[in-house]
Amino acid sequence: KGTQFVGTGSTSFDGDDDWIDCGTTLGDSLGDGYSGGLTISLWFKANNFDDDGGIVAISPMDGGGDDDPIQLRISTSDIRFRTQGSSGGEDTSNFAFTTANVWTHIVAIYDGTKSANNQFLYVNGDLKETNSQSETLDLDGVKLVFGTYYNVGYKNLDGSLKNVAIWSRALTATEI
């Protein structure tokens, strides 16, 4: 219940100029001022951690800077789950991680509770980080993309994704 997108199989990205653009259907269906839950679950394998790489973003992808309502990405030293609210406030949950060439399960949750909008980052089934976002998300007209995010240029993943699922609700710890 609440599943918006499910992809099975594996997709590889070369870190150069390839990504998957799923359009604005998800963002448009959730809309501006979204205060419901959202869960992203997937397996990923990074070929290296030499540079930033987008895993999943719900993003305008228009060169507006680091203004994605939702980003799940790797950096040179960690996995990051970031949400940016409707007024520009942002929160990031980070987990130190640099294991290349190993399939890793990630679940990123924005619970959408009006008081705190908690976000949770699970790695291989273990809760690694929590944070809160005091604002709702503006998602209308933004794209769902895999393998990149935009921040003064595309930040592309050098690695693979498989078994991606996105729910329009917060999964429970038991469901993860």
PDB file of C-alpha atoms in Angstrom:
ATOM      1  CA  LYS A   1       0.000   0.000   0.000  1.00  0.00           C
ATOM      2  CA  GLY A   2       1.280   3.421  -0.896  1.00  0.00           C
ATOM      3  CA  THR A   3       3.885   2.215  -3.408  1.00  0.00           C
ATOM      4  CA  GLN A   4       4.645   4.859  -6.034  1.00  0.00           C
ATOM      5  CA  PHE A   5       7.497   3.269  -7.946  1.00  0.00           C
ATOM      6  CA  VAL A   6       9.106  -0.152  -7.950  1.00  0.00           C
ATOM      7  CA  GLY A   7      11.969  -1.275 -10.162  1.00  0.00           C
ATOM      8  CA  THR A   8      13.547  -4.710 -10.150  1.00  0.00           C
ATOM      9  CA  GLY A   9      16.783  -5.842 -11.667  1.00  0.00           C
ATOM     10  CA  SER A  10      20.075  -3.995 -11.674  1.00  0.00           C
ATOM     11  CA  THR A  11      21.143  -0.800 -13.453  1.00  0.00           C
ATOM     12  CA  SER A  12      24.747   0.357 -13.724  1.00  0.00           C
ATOM     13  CA  PHE A  13      25.999   3.931 -13.998  1.00  0.00           C
ATOM     14  CA  ASP A  14      29.496   4.912 -15.164  1.00  0.00           C
ATOM     15  CA  GLY A  15      29.874   8.102 -13.111  1.00  0.00           C
ATOM     16  CA  ASP A  16      30.082  10.184 -16.265  1.00  0.00           C
ATOM     17  CA  ASP A  17      26.858  11.312 -17.917  1.00  0.00           C
ATOM     18  CA  ASP A  18      24.174   8.656 -17.476  1.00  0.00           C
ATOM     19  CA  TRP A  19      21.178   8.592 -15.165  1.00  0.00           C
ATOM     20  CA  ILE A  20      17.500   7.656 -15.253  1.00  0.00           C
ATOM     21  CA  ASP A  21      14.970  10.497 -15.449  1.00  0.00           C
ATOM     22  CA  CYS A  22      11.491   9.315 -14.393  1.00  0.00           C
ATOM     23  CA  GLY A  23       9.835  12.692 -14.969  1.00  0.00           C
ATOM     24  CA  THR A  24       7.550  14.625 -12.642  1.00  0.00           C
ATOM     25  CA  THR A  25       4.762  12.063 -12.060  1.00  0.00           C
ATOM     26  CA  LEU A  26       5.778  11.264  -8.460  1.00  0.00           C
ATOM     27  CA  GLY A  27       6.392  14.894  -7.478  1.00  0.00           C
ATOM     28  CA  ASP A  28       3.161  16.077  -9.117  1.00  0.00           C
ATOM     29  CA  SER A  29       1.111  13.385  -7.375  1.00  0.00           C
ATOM     30  CA  LEU A  30       2.481  14.350  -3.946  1.00  0.00           C
ATOM     31  CA  GLY A  31       2.391  18.107  -4.628  1.00  0.00           C
ATOM     32  CA  ASP A  32       3.575  21.215  -2.806  1.00  0.00           C
ATOM     33  CA  GLY A  33       3.486  21.404   0.972  1.00  0.00           C
ATOM     34  CA  TYR A  34       3.695  17.603   1.177  1.00  0.00           C
ATOM     35  CA  SER A  35       3.462  16.506   4.786  1.00  0.00           C
ATOM     36  CA  GLY A  36       2.964  12.780   4.304  1.00  0.00           C
ATOM     37  CA  GLY A  37       5.586  10.093   4.670  1.00  0.00           C
ATOM     38  CA  LEU A  38       8.027   8.934   2.029  1.00  0.00           C
ATOM     39  CA  THR A  39      10.311   5.883   1.994  1.00  0.00           C
ATOM     40  CA  ILE A  40      13.088   5.056  -0.458  1.00  0.00           C
ATOM     41  CA  SER A  41      14.444   1.507  -0.312  1.00  0.00           C
ATOM     42  CA  LEU A  42      17.151   0.119  -2.594  1.00  0.00           C
ATOM     43  CA  TRP A  43      20.337  -1.845  -2.936  1.00  0.00           C
ATOM     44  CA  PHE A  44      23.412  -0.043  -4.234  1.00  0.00           C
ATOM     45  CA  LYS A  45      27.020  -0.859  -5.007  1.00  0.00           C
ATOM     46  CA  ALA A  46      29.515   1.982  -5.473  1.00  0.00           C
ATOM     47  CA  ASN A  47      32.506   1.305  -7.680  1.00  0.00           C
ATOM     48  CA  ASN A  48      34.434   3.917  -5.692  1.00  0.00           C
ATOM     49  CA  PHE A  49      33.997   6.784  -3.256  1.00  0.00           C
ATOM     50  CA  ASP A  50      36.296   9.248  -5.024  1.00  0.00           C
ATOM     51  CA  ASP A  51      33.566  11.825  -5.646  1.00  0.00           C
ATOM     52  CA  ASP A  52      29.969  12.762  -4.870  1.00  0.00           C
ATOM     53  CA  GLY A  53      27.423  10.584  -6.604  1.00  0.00           C
ATOM     54  CA  GLY A  54      23.651  10.804  -6.610  1.00  0.00           C
ATOM     55  CA  ILE A  55      21.772   7.623  -5.806  1.00  0.00           C
ATOM     56  CA  VAL A  56      18.196   9.004  -5.876  1.00  0.00           C
ATOM     57  CA  ALA A  57      16.953  12.588  -5.998  1.00  0.00           C
ATOM     58  CA  ILE A  58      13.574  14.216  -6.171  1.00  0.00           C
ATOM     59  CA  SER A  59      14.857  17.353  -7.791  1.00  0.00           C
ATOM     60  CA  PRO A  60      14.072  20.274 -10.094  1.00  0.00           C
ATOM     61  CA  MET A  61      17.292  19.361 -12.026  1.00  0.00           C
ATOM     62  CA  ASP A  62      17.440  22.909 -13.370  1.00  0.00           C
ATOM     63  CA  GLY A  63      20.734  24.209 -12.086  1.00  0.00           C
ATOM     64  CA  GLY A  64      19.237  26.004  -9.090  1.00  0.00           C
ATOM     65  CA  GLY A  65      22.023  24.824  -6.810  1.00  0.00           C
ATOM     66  CA  ASP A  66      21.724  22.405  -3.923  1.00  0.00           C
ATOM     67  CA  ASP A  67      17.937  22.721  -3.728  1.00  0.00           C
ATOM     68  CA  ASP A  68      16.616  19.182  -4.106  1.00  0.00           C
ATOM     69  CA  PRO A  69      13.689  18.479  -1.789  1.00  0.00           C
ATOM     70  CA  ILE A  70      15.101  14.948  -1.361  1.00  0.00           C
ATOM     71  CA  GLN A  71      18.599  13.599  -2.017  1.00  0.00           C
ATOM     72  CA  LEU A  72      20.117  10.242  -1.260  1.00  0.00           C
ATOM     73  CA  ARG A  73      23.782  10.274  -2.265  1.00  0.00           C
ATOM     74  CA  ILE A  74      27.299   9.160  -1.470  1.00  0.00           C
ATOM     75  CA  SER A  75      30.277  11.417  -0.883  1.00  0.00           C
ATOM     76  CA  THR A  76      33.942  10.597  -0.463  1.00  0.00           C
ATOM     77  CA  SER A  77      33.316   9.416   3.096  1.00  0.00           C
ATOM     78  CA  ASP A  78      29.628   8.737   3.733  1.00  0.00           C
ATOM     79  CA  ILE A  79      26.047   8.085   2.690  1.00  0.00           C
ATOM     80  CA  ARG A  80      23.808  11.170   2.961  1.00  0.00           C
ATOM     81  CA  PHE A  81      20.035  11.526   3.128  1.00  0.00           C
ATOM     82  CA  ARG A  82      19.007  15.169   2.803  1.00  0.00           C
ATOM     83  CA  THR A  83      15.634  16.882   2.811  1.00  0.00           C
ATOM     84  CA  GLN A  84      15.010  20.531   2.042  1.00  0.00           C
ATOM     85  CA  GLY A  85      11.767  22.113   3.185  1.00  0.00           C
ATOM     86  CA  SER A  86       9.461  24.503   1.394  1.00  0.00           C
ATOM     87  CA  SER A  87      11.146  27.593   2.929  1.00  0.00           C
ATOM     88  CA  GLY A  88      14.676  26.421   2.188  1.00  0.00           C
ATOM     89  CA  GLY A  89      15.549  24.867   5.567  1.00  0.00           C
ATOM     90  CA  GLU A  90      17.441  21.614   5.233  1.00  0.00           C
ATOM     91  CA  ASP A  91      18.558  18.674   7.335  1.00  0.00           C
ATOM     92  CA  THR A  92      20.995  15.929   6.449  1.00  0.00           C
ATOM     93  CA  SER A  93      21.501  12.521   8.004  1.00  0.00           C
ATOM     94  CA  ASN A  94      25.008  11.156   7.366  1.00  0.00           C
ATOM     95  CA  PHE A  95      26.516   7.751   7.981  1.00  0.00           C
ATOM     96  CA  ALA A  96      30.257   7.148   7.551  1.00  0.00           C
ATOM     97  CA  PHE A  97      30.610   4.557   4.809  1.00  0.00           C
ATOM     98  CA  THR A  98      33.247   3.916   2.134  1.00  0.00           C
ATOM     99  CA  THR A  99      32.856   0.234   1.255  1.00  0.00           C
ATOM    100  CA  ALA A 100      33.156  -0.079  -2.504  1.00  0.00           C
ATOM    101  CA  ASN A 101      32.090  -3.025  -4.676  1.00  0.00           C
ATOM    102  CA  VAL A 102      29.718  -4.501  -2.090  1.00  0.00           C
ATOM    103  CA  TRP A 103      25.918  -4.558  -2.394  1.00  0.00           C
ATOM    104  CA  THR A 104      24.460  -2.481   0.460  1.00  0.00           C
ATOM    105  CA  HIS A 105      20.804  -2.047   1.423  1.00  0.00           C
ATOM    106  CA  ILE A 106      19.695   1.524   2.169  1.00  0.00           C
ATOM    107  CA  VAL A 107      16.337   2.733   3.419  1.00  0.00           C
ATOM    108  CA  ALA A 108      15.737   6.479   3.752  1.00  0.00           C
ATOM    109  CA  ILE A 109      12.517   7.607   5.456  1.00  0.00           C
ATOM    110  CA  TYR A 110      10.879  11.020   5.777  1.00  0.00           C
ATOM    111  CA  ASP A 111       8.006  10.347   8.173  1.00  0.00           C
ATOM    112  CA  GLY A 112       6.007  13.504   7.452  1.00  0.00           C
ATOM    113  CA  THR A 113       4.786  14.050  11.005  1.00  0.00           C
ATOM    114  CA  LYS A 114       3.737  17.666  11.247  1.00  0.00           C
ATOM    115  CA  SER A 115       5.569  18.322  14.515  1.00  0.00           C
ATOM    116  CA  ALA A 116       9.056  17.209  13.477  1.00  0.00           C
ATOM    117  CA  ASN A 117       9.127  15.534  10.034  1.00  0.00           C
ATOM    118  CA  ASN A 118      11.687  13.039  11.237  1.00  0.00           C
ATOM    119  CA  GLN A 119      14.068  11.436   8.792  1.00  0.00           C
ATOM    120  CA  PHE A 120      15.722   8.068   9.302  1.00  0.00           C
ATOM    121  CA  LEU A 121      18.632   6.424   7.511  1.00  0.00           C
ATOM    122  CA  TYR A 122      18.956   2.631   7.674  1.00  0.00           C
ATOM    123  CA  VAL A 123      21.963   0.754   6.297  1.00  0.00           C
ATOM    124  CA  ASN A 124      21.732  -3.035   5.977  1.00  0.00           C
ATOM    125  CA  GLY A 125      18.671  -3.048   8.252  1.00  0.00           C
ATOM    126  CA  ASP A 126      20.265  -1.043  11.092  1.00  0.00           C
ATOM    127  CA  LEU A 127      19.133   2.473  11.998  1.00  0.00           C
ATOM    128  CA  LYS A 128      22.253   4.616  11.594  1.00  0.00           C
ATOM    129  CA  GLU A 129      21.007   8.209  11.837  1.00  0.00           C
ATOM    130  CA  THR A 130      17.906  10.246  12.638  1.00  0.00           C
ATOM    131  CA  ASN A 131      17.245  13.923  12.169  1.00  0.00           C
ATOM    132  CA  SER A 132      14.270  16.243  11.851  1.00  0.00           C
ATOM    133  CA  GLN A 133      13.070  18.662   9.209  1.00  0.00           C
ATOM    134  CA  SER A 134      10.772  21.379  10.548  1.00  0.00           C
ATOM    135  CA  GLU A 135       9.223  22.164   7.162  1.00  0.00           C
ATOM    136  CA  THR A 136       7.011  20.399   4.652  1.00  0.00           C
ATOM    137  CA  LEU A 137       8.362  19.448   1.210  1.00  0.00           C
ATOM    138  CA  ASP A 138       7.495  21.127  -2.101  1.00  0.00           C
ATOM    139  CA  LEU A 139       7.450  18.305  -4.642  1.00  0.00           C
ATOM    140  CA  ASP A 140       5.088  19.515  -7.376  1.00  0.00           C
ATOM    141  CA  GLY A 141       6.915  19.701 -10.715  1.00  0.00           C
ATOM    142  CA  VAL A 142      10.146  18.091  -9.507  1.00  0.00           C
ATOM    143  CA  LYS A 143      11.640  15.021 -11.161  1.00  0.00           C
ATOM    144  CA  LEU A 144      12.471  11.631  -9.749  1.00  0.00           C
ATOM    145  CA  VAL A 145      15.980  10.723 -10.938  1.00  0.00           C
ATOM    146  CA  PHE A 146      18.300   7.789 -10.282  1.00  0.00           C
ATOM    147  CA  GLY A 147      22.076   7.848 -10.519  1.00  0.00           C
ATOM    148  CA  THR A 148      22.559  11.626 -10.136  1.00  0.00           C
ATOM    149  CA  TYR A 149      21.595  14.827  -8.367  1.00  0.00           C
ATOM    150  CA  TYR A 150      22.197  18.439  -9.383  1.00  0.00           C
ATOM    151  CA  ASN A 151      24.419  20.908  -7.532  1.00  0.00           C
ATOM    152  CA  VAL A 152      26.071  23.380  -9.896  1.00  0.00           C
ATOM    153  CA  GLY A 153      26.479  20.471 -12.297  1.00  0.00           C
ATOM    154  CA  TYR A 154      25.381  16.863 -12.306  1.00  0.00           C
ATOM    155  CA  LYS A 155      26.868  14.612  -9.620  1.00  0.00           C
ATOM    156  CA  ASN A 156      26.705  11.151 -11.125  1.00  0.00           C
ATOM    157  CA  LEU A 157      26.954   7.758  -9.477  1.00  0.00           C
ATOM    158  CA  ASP A 158      29.755   5.400 -10.425  1.00  0.00           C
ATOM    159  CA  GLY A 159      28.067   2.166  -9.409  1.00  0.00           C
ATOM    160  CA  SER A 160      24.863   0.142  -9.576  1.00  0.00           C
ATOM    161  CA  LEU A 161      21.323   0.178  -8.168  1.00  0.00           C
ATOM    162  CA  LYS A 162      18.796  -2.624  -7.909  1.00  0.00           C
ATOM    163  CA  ASN A 163      15.401  -3.411  -6.377  1.00  0.00           C
ATOM    164  CA  VAL A 164      14.390   0.223  -5.934  1.00  0.00           C
ATOM    165  CA  ALA A 165      11.054   0.950  -4.246  1.00  0.00           C
ATOM    166  CA  ILE A 166       9.486   4.247  -3.179  1.00  0.00           C
ATOM    167  CA  TRP A 167       6.453   4.428  -0.910  1.00  0.00           C
ATOM    168  CA  SER A 168       4.283   7.471  -0.198  1.00  0.00           C
ATOM    169  CA  ARG A 169       4.352   6.570   3.497  1.00  0.00           C
ATOM    170  CA  ALA A 170       6.935   5.912   6.186  1.00  0.00           C
ATOM    171  CA  LEU A 171       7.755   2.223   6.555  1.00  0.00           C
ATOM    172  CA  THR A 172       8.052   0.917  10.094  1.00  0.00           C
ATOM    173  CA  ALA A 173      11.223  -0.619  11.505  1.00  0.00           C
ATOM    174  CA  THR A 174       9.509  -4.018  11.350  1.00  0.00           C
ATOM    175  CA  GLU A 175       8.754  -3.566   7.629  1.00  0.00           C
ATOM    176  CA  ILE A 176      12.369  -2.677   6.891  1.00  0.00           C
TER     177      ILE A 176
END
